[in-house]
């Protein structure tokens, strides 16, 4: 998604104030960035770099500048070697493994690191900020393996791949191809950076990877909140459910704002006040009746999760902190990703509950014992063809498998702190693992949602065919979703492979193309 024409996209400015999750997501999807360049700001940034230079001139002791890293902080580095130290830091951390971040994720990482450094508490030069700006705007995406970070001292190993690219080492994705960064720099007449003292540490000793993934996860979860509400409304229509379960008077009695908002979305989709649905059941089963209470927990948690993520996004989170104005070097632990770890451990639990909810809704609509008169497995076959057709039977099995995997991943990553690096890093956050887990839970839940969209549209069309649902009575929002899904997936009357349709539906969910946002 990063090679779209960026001329028409927004430009996100750095150095003027706080960034939002939405701005990071916009950059990930191709927005340009623009650094503040007035003399006052440039001087403010340069002051920190000059302060580091003055300490070197005075033979001062600065962690990671005149000492080794981590447990090696007692090792003195001679002044003749301090300029090589950042190079070695980037190289010995080049041991990442596992799958690689997507170009979209890589752009988000660069945005988060740029924003942290642009706060001006890291002792880096303005030239370094400009070079990250260039990488983003030229769509030069460092290839970053996703495994190898314990989340304190930040995302050292994955961020070493950003540092490596800046100095003209490591690979990048450029115009859809993986190529050495040195080749791209030569082609674009970009001079590789020679990292100044502290710049290698400033680039790597922070929470940019986990924070970037958290921003993307939050955005996807926000969309999923709305999508699962639409799916619930479609499930209620498929089951001939009781729309009184979503009445505004009912939800005024338990006024969690997110829960009430979800109930409103479902109620509006069902056109409850104008056409209340009469059901044979006084009370629908919990996966329908309690859907606002389940989805609503995710909706109500979002303000807190946003606060955690955006505070981290807008923080100086490396070590040491450099106060160029007051001329202080402050050694601390701002690289610790505990807030992101908590946010992602929490979010993956909330999202997995959505998967479990939709899985239960699928079970109801598939089973003739519970689906109020629909064919088994939502098969659209009729007459003599009915015995050999199985509709969505296997799709539901897939939904059960995806849900089980999502639920398995809800174990908090943050409780698995391991002492490492000669017991210097003896308590770590595991924030990046939590963020990766959350993204996997989101992917699985989106797969469940894709299957449910197809199944509920099938169920509604079967109701219409049976004369039990009038298409003209549907709200405009539900009618549009039904039309969109029907165009992508014609009624399943004869068994056919649905993988390609599921993948296309999933891609549209991940691109937020289904119009469910009010």
Short mmCIF file of C-alpha atoms in Angstrom, two decimals:
data_model
loop_
_atom_site.label_atom_id
_atom_site.label_comp_id
_atom_site.label_asym_id
_atom_site.label_seq_id
_atom_site.Cartn_x
_atom_site.Cartn_y
_atom_site.Cartn_z
CA UNK A 1 0.00 0.00 0.00
CA UNK A 2 3.02 2.26 0.15
CA UNK A 3 3.59 2.78 -3.57
CA UNK A 4 0.42 4.77 -4.14
CA UNK A 5 0.71 8.30 -5.47
CA UNK A 6 1.61 10.22 -2.36
CA UNK A 7 1.01 13.61 -3.98
CA UNK A 8 -2.67 13.34 -3.13
CA UNK A 9 -2.04 12.19 0.42
CA UNK A 10 -1.76 14.31 3.52
CA UNK A 11 1.56 15.55 4.86
CA UNK A 12 2.25 14.86 8.53
CA UNK A 13 4.44 17.45 10.23
CA UNK A 14 7.07 16.64 12.86
CA UNK A 15 8.47 18.95 15.52
CA UNK A 16 5.29 20.96 16.03
CA UNK A 17 3.54 18.90 18.69
CA UNK A 18 2.02 15.53 19.46
CA UNK A 19 1.28 12.95 16.80
CA UNK A 20 -1.84 10.79 16.80
CA UNK A 21 -2.29 7.11 16.07
CA UNK A 22 -4.19 8.09 12.92
CA UNK A 23 -1.23 10.11 11.64
CA UNK A 24 1.13 7.17 12.10
CA UNK A 25 -1.33 4.97 10.23
CA UNK A 26 -1.55 7.57 7.45
CA UNK A 27 2.25 7.57 7.11
CA UNK A 28 2.25 3.78 7.08
CA UNK A 29 -0.21 3.91 4.18
CA UNK A 30 1.85 6.40 2.19
CA UNK A 31 1.49 9.92 3.61
CA UNK A 32 4.50 12.19 3.34
CA UNK A 33 6.28 13.71 6.33
CA UNK A 34 7.69 17.17 6.84
CA UNK A 35 10.16 18.23 9.52
CA UNK A 36 9.96 21.60 11.18
CA UNK A 37 12.84 23.65 9.79
CA UNK A 38 12.75 27.08 11.38
CA UNK A 39 16.04 28.29 12.87
CA UNK A 40 14.82 28.05 16.47
CA UNK A 41 13.88 24.40 16.16
CA UNK A 42 16.99 23.35 14.23
CA UNK A 43 19.15 25.09 16.84
CA UNK A 44 17.24 23.32 19.62
CA UNK A 45 18.00 19.93 18.08
CA UNK A 46 21.63 20.77 17.33
CA UNK A 47 22.21 21.94 20.90
CA UNK A 48 21.89 18.36 22.17
CA UNK A 49 24.41 17.06 19.63
CA UNK A 50 26.85 19.85 20.48
CA UNK A 51 26.50 19.07 24.18
CA UNK A 52 27.59 15.50 23.48
CA UNK A 53 30.57 16.87 21.53
CA UNK A 54 31.52 19.15 24.44
CA UNK A 55 31.49 16.23 26.87
CA UNK A 56 33.80 14.30 24.57
CA UNK A 57 36.14 17.30 24.40
CA UNK A 58 36.18 17.38 28.20
CA UNK A 59 36.69 13.60 28.36
CA UNK A 60 33.41 13.19 30.21
CA UNK A 61 31.89 9.76 30.81
CA UNK A 62 28.64 9.18 28.89
CA UNK A 63 26.96 5.79 28.72
CA UNK A 64 27.03 4.37 25.22
CA UNK A 65 29.30 7.16 24.02
CA UNK A 66 32.51 6.64 26.00
CA UNK A 67 31.47 3.28 27.46
CA UNK A 68 30.32 -0.06 26.17
CA UNK A 69 26.65 -0.98 26.09
CA UNK A 70 24.47 -2.65 28.69
CA UNK A 71 26.43 -4.72 31.16
CA UNK A 72 29.57 -3.46 29.38
CA UNK A 73 28.96 0.06 30.70
CA UNK A 74 32.02 -0.35 32.92
CA UNK A 75 34.20 -0.76 29.84
CA UNK A 76 35.84 2.51 28.84
CA UNK A 77 35.99 3.32 25.15
CA UNK A 78 38.91 5.49 24.11
CA UNK A 79 38.19 8.77 22.37
CA UNK A 80 39.90 7.43 19.25
CA UNK A 81 37.19 4.72 19.02
CA UNK A 82 34.01 6.50 20.07
CA UNK A 83 33.05 7.27 16.47
CA UNK A 84 33.20 3.57 15.60
CA UNK A 85 31.04 2.52 18.55
CA UNK A 86 27.65 3.31 16.90
CA UNK A 87 28.71 1.29 13.86
CA UNK A 88 29.49 -1.72 16.00
CA UNK A 89 26.19 -1.35 17.89
CA UNK A 90 24.23 -1.51 14.65
CA UNK A 91 26.24 -4.46 13.36
CA UNK A 92 26.29 -6.81 16.34
CA UNK A 93 22.54 -6.39 16.72
CA UNK A 94 22.01 -7.54 13.15
CA UNK A 95 20.72 -10.93 14.27
CA UNK A 96 16.96 -10.60 13.85
CA UNK A 97 14.97 -13.66 12.84
CA UNK A 98 11.47 -14.68 11.86
CA UNK A 99 9.15 -13.04 9.39
CA UNK A 100 9.93 -9.52 8.22
CA UNK A 101 7.81 -6.46 8.83
CA UNK A 102 5.77 -5.34 5.86
CA UNK A 103 6.71 -2.07 4.11
CA UNK A 104 3.65 -0.52 5.74
CA UNK A 105 4.85 -1.59 9.18
CA UNK A 106 8.40 -0.43 8.38
CA UNK A 107 7.11 3.03 7.49
CA UNK A 108 5.22 3.17 10.79
CA UNK A 109 8.41 2.23 12.65
CA UNK A 110 10.32 5.08 10.97
CA UNK A 111 7.53 7.51 11.81
CA UNK A 112 7.58 6.52 15.48
CA UNK A 113 11.36 6.74 15.74
CA UNK A 114 11.45 10.08 13.95
CA UNK A 115 8.82 11.51 16.27
CA UNK A 116 10.68 10.42 19.39
CA UNK A 117 13.98 11.84 18.18
CA UNK A 118 12.26 15.06 17.05
CA UNK A 119 11.38 15.78 20.69
CA UNK A 120 15.01 16.82 21.02
CA UNK A 121 16.07 14.86 24.10
CA UNK A 122 18.28 12.29 22.41
CA UNK A 123 21.44 14.19 21.51
CA UNK A 124 21.19 13.59 17.76
CA UNK A 125 21.86 15.93 14.88
CA UNK A 126 19.20 17.51 12.70
CA UNK A 127 20.83 15.74 9.76
CA UNK A 128 19.77 12.39 11.23
CA UNK A 129 16.16 13.55 11.44
CA UNK A 130 16.31 14.74 7.84
CA UNK A 131 17.63 11.40 6.67
CA UNK A 132 14.74 9.47 8.25
CA UNK A 133 12.41 12.00 6.63
CA UNK A 134 14.04 11.19 3.28
CA UNK A 135 13.62 7.45 3.77
CA UNK A 136 9.91 7.87 4.44
CA UNK A 137 9.26 10.30 1.60
CA UNK A 138 11.27 8.28 -0.92
CA UNK A 139 9.47 5.14 0.29
CA UNK A 140 12.74 3.40 1.18
CA UNK A 141 11.59 0.80 3.71
CA UNK A 142 14.20 -0.99 5.85
CA UNK A 143 13.77 -4.76 5.86
CA UNK A 144 13.23 -5.49 9.56
CA UNK A 145 12.96 -9.03 11.00
CA UNK A 146 10.22 -9.01 13.61
CA UNK A 147 11.84 -11.31 16.20
CA UNK A 148 14.65 -10.55 18.64
CA UNK A 149 13.38 -7.79 20.93
CA UNK A 150 12.58 -8.26 24.61
CA UNK A 151 11.12 -4.75 24.81
CA UNK A 152 13.83 -3.24 27.06
CA UNK A 153 16.38 -1.79 26.20
CA UNK A 154 13.70 -1.03 23.73
CA UNK A 155 13.66 -2.65 20.30
CA UNK A 156 17.41 -2.87 19.91
CA UNK A 157 17.72 -5.65 17.35
CA UNK A 158 14.86 -4.67 14.99
CA UNK A 159 15.83 -0.99 15.15
CA UNK A 160 19.41 -1.89 14.26
CA UNK A 161 18.06 -2.53 10.76
CA UNK A 162 16.96 1.11 10.52
CA UNK A 163 20.37 2.25 11.77
CA UNK A 164 22.06 -0.12 9.33
CA UNK A 165 20.12 1.28 6.39
CA UNK A 166 20.99 4.86 7.34
CA UNK A 167 24.70 4.03 7.15
CA UNK A 168 24.23 2.30 3.80
CA UNK A 169 24.15 -1.29 5.04
CA UNK A 170 21.32 -3.85 5.15
CA UNK A 171 18.48 -4.27 2.66
CA UNK A 172 15.42 -2.18 1.88
CA UNK A 173 12.18 -2.58 -0.02
CA UNK A 174 12.19 0.02 -2.78
CA UNK A 175 9.57 0.13 -5.52
CA UNK A 176 8.38 -3.31 -4.56
CA UNK A 177 11.79 -4.99 -4.72
CA UNK A 178 14.28 -6.01 -2.06
CA UNK A 179 17.63 -4.38 -2.79
CA UNK A 180 20.73 -3.32 -0.80
CA UNK A 181 20.32 0.16 0.66
CA UNK A 182 23.67 1.17 -0.83
CA UNK A 183 22.30 0.64 -4.35
CA UNK A 184 19.24 2.78 -3.68
CA UNK A 185 21.36 5.51 -2.11
CA UNK A 186 23.65 5.56 -5.12
CA UNK A 187 20.69 5.73 -7.47
CA UNK A 188 19.11 8.62 -5.56
CA UNK A 189 22.41 10.39 -4.81
CA UNK A 190 21.99 9.93 -1.05
CA UNK A 191 25.19 9.90 1.00
CA UNK A 192 25.23 7.22 3.72
CA UNK A 193 25.33 8.70 7.20
CA UNK A 194 28.28 8.45 9.51
CA UNK A 195 26.55 8.14 12.84
CA UNK A 196 27.72 10.61 15.47
CA UNK A 197 28.39 9.55 19.06
CA UNK A 198 25.10 8.62 20.75
CA UNK A 199 23.19 8.42 17.45
CA UNK A 200 23.36 4.65 17.13
CA UNK A 201 22.06 4.30 20.67
CA UNK A 202 19.41 6.97 20.10
CA UNK A 203 18.13 5.18 17.01
CA UNK A 204 18.02 1.72 18.56
CA UNK A 205 17.41 2.11 22.28
CA UNK A 206 13.70 2.91 22.10
CA UNK A 207 10.20 1.56 21.68
CA UNK A 208 9.53 2.50 18.06
CA UNK A 209 8.79 -1.01 16.74
CA UNK A 210 6.31 -2.02 19.42
CA UNK A 211 4.69 1.44 19.30
CA UNK A 212 4.36 1.35 15.52
CA UNK A 213 2.75 -2.08 15.62
CA UNK A 214 0.49 -0.88 18.44
CA UNK A 215 -0.72 2.07 16.34
CA UNK A 216 -1.57 -0.24 13.46
CA UNK A 217 -3.24 -2.74 15.80
CA UNK A 218 -5.35 -0.04 17.43
CA UNK A 219 -6.55 1.20 14.05
CA UNK A 220 -7.54 -2.29 12.93
CA UNK A 221 -9.29 -3.02 16.22
CA UNK A 222 -11.26 0.22 15.97
CA UNK A 223 -12.56 -0.81 12.55
CA UNK A 224 -13.28 -4.31 13.81
CA UNK A 225 -15.42 -2.85 16.60
CA UNK A 226 -17.72 -1.32 14.01
CA UNK A 227 -17.61 -4.27 11.64
CA UNK A 228 -18.54 -6.77 14.34
CA UNK A 229 -21.52 -4.57 15.24
CA UNK A 230 -22.70 -4.72 11.62
CA UNK A 231 -22.18 -8.49 11.55
CA UNK A 232 -24.26 -8.81 14.73
CA UNK A 233 -27.12 -6.88 13.12
CA UNK A 234 -26.96 -9.17 10.09
CA UNK A 235 -26.89 -12.22 12.38
CA UNK A 236 -30.00 -10.95 14.17
CA UNK A 237 -31.78 -10.55 10.85
CA UNK A 238 -30.64 -14.00 9.76
CA UNK A 239 -32.00 -15.54 12.96
CA UNK A 240 -35.22 -13.47 13.00
CA UNK A 241 -33.94 -12.02 16.26
CA UNK A 242 -35.56 -9.71 18.76
CA UNK A 243 -34.40 -6.13 18.19
CA UNK A 244 -35.72 -5.08 21.59
CA UNK A 245 -32.44 -6.40 23.00
CA UNK A 246 -30.78 -3.20 21.72
CA UNK A 247 -33.35 -0.66 22.92
CA UNK A 248 -32.02 2.69 24.06
CA UNK A 249 -34.10 2.64 27.25
CA UNK A 250 -32.53 -0.69 28.14
CA UNK A 251 -28.99 0.60 27.67
CA UNK A 252 -29.65 3.79 29.59
CA UNK A 253 -29.89 1.53 32.63
CA UNK A 254 -26.26 0.40 32.24
CA UNK A 255 -24.56 3.42 30.69
CA UNK A 256 -21.08 2.29 29.68
CA UNK A 257 -20.54 4.71 26.78
CA UNK A 258 -18.84 2.27 24.40
CA UNK A 259 -21.39 -0.43 25.10
CA UNK A 260 -24.20 2.04 24.50
CA UNK A 261 -22.59 3.15 21.25
CA UNK A 262 -22.41 -0.43 19.99
CA UNK A 263 -26.05 -0.98 20.93
CA UNK A 264 -26.94 2.19 19.01
CA UNK A 265 -25.09 0.99 15.91
CA UNK A 266 -26.89 -2.35 15.98
CA UNK A 267 -30.25 -0.75 16.79
CA UNK A 268 -29.89 1.71 13.92
CA UNK A 269 -28.91 -1.09 11.55
CA UNK A 270 -32.05 -2.98 12.55
CA UNK A 271 -34.28 0.12 12.26
CA UNK A 272 -35.64 -0.93 15.64
CA UNK A 273 -37.90 2.01 16.45
CA UNK A 274 -39.59 2.08 13.05
CA UNK A 275 -39.81 -1.66 12.45
CA UNK A 276 -39.26 -3.62 15.67
CA UNK A 277 -38.67 -7.26 14.83
CA UNK A 278 -41.05 -9.77 16.32
CA UNK A 279 -39.34 -12.97 17.33
CA UNK A 280 -40.62 -16.34 18.43
CA UNK A 281 -38.11 -16.09 21.24
CA UNK A 282 -38.61 -13.68 24.10
CA UNK A 283 -34.85 -13.68 24.59
CA UNK A 284 -32.20 -14.45 21.98
CA UNK A 285 -29.13 -16.41 22.95
CA UNK A 286 -26.26 -14.54 24.53
CA UNK A 287 -24.13 -14.18 21.40
CA UNK A 288 -26.89 -11.96 19.97
CA UNK A 289 -28.46 -10.44 23.07
CA UNK A 290 -25.16 -9.67 24.81
CA UNK A 291 -23.21 -8.57 21.73
CA UNK A 292 -23.13 -4.89 22.83
CA UNK A 293 -21.79 -5.97 26.20
CA UNK A 294 -19.00 -7.96 24.53
CA UNK A 295 -18.06 -5.60 21.71
CA UNK A 296 -18.64 -2.70 24.08
CA UNK A 297 -15.75 -3.71 26.32
CA UNK A 298 -13.42 -3.17 23.36
CA UNK A 299 -15.10 0.15 22.57
CA UNK A 300 -14.86 1.33 26.19
CA UNK A 301 -11.20 0.30 26.50
CA UNK A 302 -10.12 2.31 23.47
CA UNK A 303 -9.66 5.70 25.20
CA UNK A 304 -7.30 4.18 27.76
CA UNK A 305 -5.43 2.21 25.12
CA UNK A 306 -5.13 5.34 22.98
CA UNK A 307 -3.67 7.23 25.93
CA UNK A 308 -1.06 4.54 26.57
CA UNK A 309 -0.05 4.29 22.91
CA UNK A 310 -0.01 8.00 22.11
CA UNK A 311 1.91 8.89 25.28
CA UNK A 312 4.58 6.39 24.25
CA UNK A 313 4.49 7.67 20.66
CA UNK A 314 5.12 11.22 21.85
CA UNK A 315 7.88 10.42 24.33
CA UNK A 316 11.65 10.51 24.30
CA UNK A 317 12.20 6.84 25.05
CA UNK A 318 15.90 6.13 24.69
CA UNK A 319 18.73 6.21 27.22
CA UNK A 320 20.40 8.35 28.32
CA UNK A 321 18.17 11.38 27.91
CA UNK A 322 20.16 14.40 26.77
CA UNK A 323 19.07 17.80 28.06
CA UNK A 324 20.99 20.04 25.73
CA UNK A 325 19.56 23.25 27.15
CA UNK A 326 20.22 22.50 30.81
CA UNK A 327 23.29 20.44 29.92
CA UNK A 328 22.29 17.31 31.78
CA UNK A 329 22.80 13.64 30.91
CA UNK A 330 20.05 11.64 32.59
CA UNK A 331 20.47 7.89 32.78
CA UNK A 332 17.20 6.02 33.16
CA UNK A 333 14.92 3.39 31.69
CA UNK A 334 12.58 5.16 29.28
CA UNK A 335 13.23 2.36 26.76
CA UNK A 336 11.06 0.04 28.88
CA UNK A 337 7.93 -0.85 26.90
CA UNK A 338 5.63 -1.74 29.78
CA UNK A 339 2.77 0.53 28.73
CA UNK A 340 2.72 -0.84 25.20
CA UNK A 341 3.02 -4.39 26.55
CA UNK A 342 -0.03 -3.84 28.75
CA UNK A 343 -1.98 -2.17 25.96
CA UNK A 344 -1.27 -4.96 23.49
CA UNK A 345 -1.85 -7.79 25.99
CA UNK A 346 -5.17 -6.13 26.79
CA UNK A 347 -6.13 -5.45 23.18
CA UNK A 348 -5.44 -9.00 22.01
CA UNK A 349 -7.73 -10.28 24.78
CA UNK A 350 -10.48 -7.87 23.76
CA UNK A 351 -10.16 -8.74 20.08
CA UNK A 352 -10.10 -12.49 20.73
CA UNK A 353 -13.40 -12.09 22.55
CA UNK A 354 -14.83 -10.62 19.33
CA UNK A 355 -13.62 -13.69 17.47
CA UNK A 356 -15.29 -15.93 20.04
CA UNK A 357 -18.52 -13.91 19.81
CA UNK A 358 -18.71 -14.18 16.02
CA UNK A 359 -17.81 -17.87 16.19
CA UNK A 360 -20.85 -18.42 18.44
CA UNK A 361 -23.06 -16.40 16.10
CA UNK A 362 -21.86 -18.58 13.23
CA UNK A 363 -22.71 -21.70 15.20
CA UNK A 364 -26.29 -20.47 15.66
CA UNK A 365 -26.99 -19.62 12.04
CA UNK A 366 -25.53 -22.89 10.76
CA UNK A 367 -27.48 -25.26 12.98
CA UNK A 368 -31.14 -26.00 12.07
CA UNK A 369 -31.81 -26.64 15.75
CA UNK A 370 -31.11 -22.97 16.48
CA UNK A 371 -31.39 -20.96 13.25
CA UNK A 372 -35.17 -20.58 13.19
CA UNK A 373 -36.02 -22.41 9.99
CA UNK A 374 -32.99 -21.96 7.76
CA UNK A 375 -31.36 -24.86 5.90
CA UNK A 376 -28.53 -26.68 7.64
CA UNK A 377 -25.13 -25.04 7.06
CA UNK A 378 -26.91 -22.21 5.18
CA UNK A 379 -26.92 -24.29 2.02
CA UNK A 380 -28.78 -22.62 -0.82
CA UNK A 381 -29.39 -25.90 -2.65
CA UNK A 382 -32.98 -26.94 -3.27
CA UNK A 383 -34.89 -30.06 -4.25
CA UNK A 384 -33.00 -33.12 -5.37
CA UNK A 385 -29.66 -31.27 -5.18
CA UNK A 386 -29.94 -30.59 -1.46
CA UNK A 387 -28.45 -33.89 -0.10
CA UNK A 388 -25.07 -33.47 -1.82
CA UNK A 389 -24.54 -29.78 -0.96
CA UNK A 390 -23.03 -28.62 2.33
CA UNK A 391 -23.01 -24.82 2.10
CA UNK A 392 -20.84 -23.19 4.75
CA UNK A 393 -20.10 -26.34 6.76
CA UNK A 394 -16.34 -26.27 6.20
CA UNK A 395 -16.20 -22.49 6.55
CA UNK A 396 -17.61 -22.84 10.04
CA UNK A 397 -14.96 -25.43 10.87
CA UNK A 398 -12.36 -22.91 9.72
CA UNK A 399 -13.94 -20.25 11.93
CA UNK A 400 -13.65 -22.59 14.91
CA UNK A 401 -9.98 -23.22 14.12
CA UNK A 402 -9.16 -19.53 13.73
CA UNK A 403 -11.00 -18.65 16.91
CA UNK A 404 -9.22 -21.36 18.89
CA UNK A 405 -5.85 -20.06 17.70
CA UNK A 406 -6.80 -16.49 18.60
CA UNK A 407 -7.89 -17.54 22.08
CA UNK A 408 -4.67 -19.52 22.56
CA UNK A 409 -2.64 -16.36 21.94
CA UNK A 410 -4.33 -14.35 24.72
CA UNK A 411 -1.77 -15.41 27.34
CA UNK A 412 -0.09 -12.11 28.34
CA UNK A 413 3.39 -11.80 26.86
CA UNK A 414 4.43 -9.32 29.55
CA UNK A 415 4.41 -11.99 32.28
CA UNK A 416 7.22 -13.84 30.50
CA UNK A 417 10.02 -11.44 31.41
CA UNK A 418 13.42 -13.10 31.17
CA UNK A 419 16.70 -11.93 32.68
CA UNK A 420 19.21 -11.44 29.89
CA UNK A 421 22.38 -9.63 28.87
CA UNK A 422 24.45 -10.66 31.92
CA UNK A 423 21.52 -9.76 34.19
CA UNK A 424 21.68 -6.10 33.21
CA UNK A 425 18.35 -6.45 31.44
CA UNK A 426 16.95 -8.50 34.32
CA UNK A 427 13.33 -7.31 33.99
CA UNK A 428 12.01 -6.68 30.50
CA UNK A 429 8.62 -5.76 29.02
CA UNK A 430 8.16 -8.17 26.10
CA UNK A 431 6.13 -5.34 24.53
CA UNK A 432 7.09 -6.18 20.96
CA UNK A 433 6.07 -9.81 21.39
CA UNK A 434 2.74 -8.62 22.83
CA UNK A 435 2.24 -6.33 19.81
CA UNK A 436 3.07 -9.13 17.37
CA UNK A 437 0.68 -11.46 19.20
CA UNK A 438 -2.01 -8.80 18.99
CA UNK A 439 -1.57 -8.41 15.24
CA UNK A 440 -1.88 -12.18 14.81
CA UNK A 441 -5.04 -12.24 16.92
CA UNK A 442 -6.39 -9.40 14.78
CA UNK A 443 -5.60 -11.29 11.58
CA UNK A 444 -7.35 -14.41 12.85
CA UNK A 445 -10.35 -12.41 14.02
CA UNK A 446 -10.54 -10.60 10.69
CA UNK A 447 -10.63 -14.03 9.02
CA UNK A 448 -13.53 -14.97 11.29
CA UNK A 449 -15.26 -11.69 10.40
CA UNK A 450 -14.73 -12.32 6.67
CA UNK A 451 -16.38 -15.73 6.96
CA UNK A 452 -19.24 -14.26 8.99
CA UNK A 453 -19.90 -11.49 6.46
CA UNK A 454 -20.32 -14.11 3.74
CA UNK A 455 -22.41 -16.39 5.94
CA UNK A 456 -24.75 -13.70 7.27
CA UNK A 457 -25.30 -12.33 3.77
CA UNK A 458 -26.11 -15.88 2.67
CA UNK A 459 -28.55 -16.26 5.57
CA UNK A 460 -30.29 -12.96 4.87
CA UNK A 461 -30.70 -13.85 1.19
CA UNK A 462 -32.17 -17.21 2.16
CA UNK A 463 -34.66 -15.41 4.40
CA UNK A 464 -35.57 -13.13 1.50
CA UNK A 465 -35.95 -16.13 -0.81
CA UNK A 466 -38.20 -17.83 1.75
CA UNK A 467 -40.35 -14.70 2.02
CA UNK A 468 -39.44 -14.16 5.67
CA UNK A 469 -37.47 -10.96 5.20
CA UNK A 470 -38.46 -8.05 3.00
CA UNK A 471 -35.48 -6.47 1.29
CA UNK A 472 -37.23 -3.09 1.22
CA UNK A 473 -37.44 -3.13 5.02
CA UNK A 474 -33.64 -3.16 5.42
CA UNK A 475 -31.88 -0.02 6.56
CA UNK A 476 -29.75 1.68 3.94
CA UNK A 477 -26.57 0.70 5.81
CA UNK A 478 -27.38 -3.01 6.01
CA UNK A 479 -28.77 -3.05 2.46
CA UNK A 480 -25.51 -1.59 1.17
CA UNK A 481 -23.39 -4.15 3.01
CA UNK A 482 -25.64 -6.94 1.76
CA UNK A 483 -25.30 -5.69 -1.81
CA UNK A 484 -21.52 -5.38 -1.53
CA UNK A 485 -21.13 -8.88 -0.13
CA UNK A 486 -23.60 -10.34 -2.63
CA UNK A 487 -21.63 -8.85 -5.50
CA UNK A 488 -18.43 -10.40 -4.15
CA UNK A 489 -20.06 -13.72 -3.26
CA UNK A 490 -23.16 -14.85 -5.19
CA UNK A 491 -25.56 -17.08 -3.31
CA UNK A 492 -23.97 -20.44 -2.60
CA UNK A 493 -26.41 -22.92 -4.09
CA UNK A 494 -23.95 -25.48 -5.41
CA UNK A 495 -20.83 -26.23 -3.36
CA UNK A 496 -17.77 -24.35 -4.57
CA UNK A 497 -14.34 -23.47 -3.12
CA UNK A 498 -14.64 -20.24 -1.11
CA UNK A 499 -10.98 -19.62 -0.33
CA UNK A 500 -10.49 -16.93 -2.96
CA UNK A 501 -13.67 -15.15 -1.89
CA UNK A 502 -12.65 -15.34 1.76
CA UNK A 503 -9.23 -13.90 0.95
CA UNK A 504 -10.74 -11.06 -1.06
CA UNK A 505 -13.18 -10.31 1.75
CA UNK A 506 -10.34 -10.38 4.28
CA UNK A 507 -8.28 -7.99 2.16
CA UNK A 508 -11.21 -5.57 2.06
CA UNK A 509 -11.57 -5.79 5.83
CA UNK A 510 -7.88 -5.08 6.34
CA UNK A 511 -8.14 -2.13 3.96
CA UNK A 512 -11.28 -0.94 5.82
CA UNK A 513 -13.26 -0.98 2.58
CA UNK A 514 -16.55 -2.29 3.92
CA UNK A 515 -18.54 0.85 4.67
CA UNK A 516 -19.43 0.26 8.31
CA UNK A 517 -18.20 3.47 9.90
CA UNK A 518 -20.94 5.86 10.90
#
